[in-house]
Amino acid sequence: MTLSLGTMLGVARTSTKTRRPRGHIRRRGGSFQVLVYAGVDPLTGKDHYLTESTRDEREAQKILTRLLGQVDEQRNPRTKATLGAALDAWLRTHEAEETTLDGYRGYVRRTIEPALGTVSLAKITPQLLEEFYADLRRCRHRCRDGSPSVDHRTTVEHDCHTVRHKRRPGRPGRAPHDCATAGCVVVACPPHRCTPMAASSIRQVHWILSAALAAAVRWEWIRSNPADNAKKPKQRAPQPEPPSPAEAARIVAAAWEQDAEWGALVWLVMVTGMRRAEVVALRWSDVDLDEGMLAIRRNYVRSASRGIEKDTKTHQMRRISLDAETVTMLAEHWARCDEQLLAIDVQPTEQTFLFSYQPARDAPADPSAVTHRYGRMCTSLGIDSHLHALRHYSATELLTAGVDLRTVAGRLGHGGGGATTLRVYAAWVGESDRRASEILGSRMKRPGPAAP
């Protein structure tokens, strides 16, 4: 069979069109743009090109060779998606509890997206991440050195300098008065002051970025995870600051002076070392006064303005022994709860919450309200403390009294057989060890001549 010249030229044209050029250089004004085909974008389904520009024609040839090498070695990104798109996709698919996801979304919204959300995945490098962490160590808002700014008290549109006028009882409206005499409060947005982000928060930011970029690798958006090679923020050793025994005594006394239920809550946290979410989730079905035992089965947390009951932090139930004084205190608290409920014609049940702000006691006390109330009480006493410090107090007092590490870990609900307890309370474990050495030394008689 003989083909005509026209037919042969047509076949040649067809074969030439079907063969895609791997890369080329085109001139655009006074610069040279390098384009290298890198496959199909898995996110958009369109052709994906690696592009760079230069004004030097020789440099353009070098760029073309480098980009072709990246494609051959599969080191190139496969999409033009931004880091923000990767974070959104990861948050939609990541499996975790709702409260945990809310925390991740907060870090993404406040810290990561304003800084890196619009950056292409192809431009995320270990150096870029480490510079980002350095900025957060200097100022959590990543302000610019020397540039004046303001720390606004709210995110909505507002007047940065306002006066909150005091009004006489029963008098609506702004009656003429002297603000100085009436004690009106001037509210102003203060000038910005750099506040470094905590090391633990920066590590959390790093973990979120690493997890989102790892998902992008699994989805074949990028070839490698730049967070793997970035230097992780340092994890400082925990430094618990429990109140002293004298301060603890003052705190408990002040709590009982406010009201009996508040005193019972503070006392129970101090002697058991429970977490805030665990103590507000307690129901009377968890208390065995006859056996002197307390079962910790759940947490109560707030997420997106709604309450959630869930498992404990370690997803394990634990039982704590109660001393005789605490059993008596809880029995008295049970009697007060019964009296309160019967006064409003509500029958007490085992599902009634130990600590509640509702008359029917059918909802737990708000965790944030408990924290704020404790903070105000300590401030009025001149003690710098927070509610979680009572947990530290319980742990350190037990360890310095010689209680073994595993028992303390069990009461606190620490996992790992005491590894977490040892890491957090290493200084107090050392004190317990010194006391143990004195006990052994006092019980042994050293052989040999008597000491002069």
mmCIF file of N, CA, C and O in Angstrom, residues 26 47 136 161 163 166 201-202 251 257 265 287 358 367 393-394 442:
data_model
loop_
_atom_site.group_PDB
_atom_site.id
_atom_site.type_symbol
_atom_site.label_atom_id
_atom_site.label_comp_id
_atom_site.label_asym_id
_atom_site.label_seq_id
_atom_site.Cartn_x
_atom_site.Cartn_y
_atom_site.Cartn_z
ATOM 1 N N ARG A 26 9.258 30.383 27.266
ATOM 2 C CA ARG A 26 8.645 31.398 26.415
ATOM 3 C C ARG A 26 8.997 32.779 26.951
ATOM 4 O O ARG A 26 9.160 32.969 28.162
ATOM 5 N N ASP A 47 -4.555 20.325 33.824
ATOM 6 C CA ASP A 47 -3.116 20.147 33.663
ATOM 7 C C ASP A 47 -2.371 21.032 34.662
ATOM 8 O O ASP A 47 -2.730 22.193 34.891
ATOM 9 N N LEU A 136 6.150 33.391 66.259
ATOM 10 C CA LEU A 136 5.211 33.128 67.351
ATOM 11 C C LEU A 136 5.914 33.186 68.705
ATOM 12 O O LEU A 136 5.306 33.608 69.699
ATOM 13 N N HIS A 161 -12.330 54.091 72.015
ATOM 14 C CA HIS A 161 -12.319 54.874 73.255
ATOM 15 C C HIS A 161 -13.766 55.216 73.598
ATOM 16 O O HIS A 161 -14.392 56.062 72.959
ATOM 17 N N VAL A 163 -16.886 55.555 76.949
ATOM 18 C CA VAL A 163 -17.131 55.804 78.369
ATOM 19 C C VAL A 163 -18.376 55.018 78.774
ATOM 20 O O VAL A 163 -19.439 55.164 78.173
ATOM 21 N N LYS A 166 -22.270 55.378 84.520
ATOM 22 C CA LYS A 166 -23.057 54.756 85.576
ATOM 23 C C LYS A 166 -24.402 55.470 85.688
ATOM 24 O O LYS A 166 -24.472 56.697 85.587
ATOM 25 N N SER A 201 1.781 25.638 73.012
ATOM 26 C CA SER A 201 0.875 26.043 71.937
ATOM 27 C C SER A 201 1.572 25.996 70.582
ATOM 28 O O SER A 201 0.971 25.601 69.575
ATOM 29 N N ILE A 202 2.845 26.395 70.539
ATOM 30 C CA ILE A 202 3.587 26.344 69.274
ATOM 31 C C ILE A 202 3.757 24.894 68.832
ATOM 32 O O ILE A 202 3.659 24.578 67.635
ATOM 33 N N ILE A 251 -7.286 28.719 101.273
ATOM 34 C CA ILE A 251 -8.205 28.587 100.139
ATOM 35 C C ILE A 251 -9.448 27.788 100.540
ATOM 36 O O ILE A 251 -10.587 28.180 100.248
ATOM 37 N N GLU A 257 -16.423 29.592 103.606
ATOM 38 C CA GLU A 257 -17.070 30.822 104.058
ATOM 39 C C GLU A 257 -18.062 31.343 103.015
ATOM 40 O O GLU A 257 -19.086 31.933 103.368
ATOM 41 N N LEU A 265 -16.868 21.442 96.783
ATOM 42 C CA LEU A 265 -16.211 21.248 95.483
ATOM 43 C C LEU A 265 -14.704 21.455 95.600
ATOM 44 O O LEU A 265 -13.908 20.643 95.112
ATOM 45 N N VAL A 287 -20.953 7.926 93.593
ATOM 46 C CA VAL A 287 -20.476 8.020 94.968
ATOM 47 C C VAL A 287 -21.005 6.838 95.771
ATOM 48 O O VAL A 287 -22.213 6.568 95.764
ATOM 49 N N GLN A 358 -28.338 24.764 88.750
ATOM 50 C CA GLN A 358 -29.766 24.691 88.459
ATOM 51 C C GLN A 358 -30.530 24.250 89.709
ATOM 52 O O GLN A 358 -30.066 23.368 90.447
ATOM 53 N N PRO A 367 -18.087 24.614 83.635
ATOM 54 C CA PRO A 367 -16.649 24.527 83.963
ATOM 55 C C PRO A 367 -15.959 25.885 83.992
ATOM 56 O O PRO A 367 -15.145 26.151 84.885
ATOM 57 N N TYR A 393 -1.325 20.177 93.855
ATOM 58 C CA TYR A 393 -1.168 20.097 95.313
ATOM 59 C C TYR A 393 -1.413 18.674 95.800
ATOM 60 O O TYR A 393 -0.651 18.138 96.611
ATOM 61 N N SER A 394 -2.480 18.054 95.317
ATOM 62 C CA SER A 394 -2.796 16.682 95.731
ATOM 63 C C SER A 394 -1.658 15.737 95.384
ATOM 64 O O SER A 394 -1.243 14.907 96.205
ATOM 65 N N SER A 442 17.943 4.633 108.857
ATOM 66 C CA SER A 442 17.647 4.653 110.287
ATOM 67 C C SER A 442 17.334 3.270 110.832
ATOM 68 O O SER A 442 17.422 3.051 112.051
#
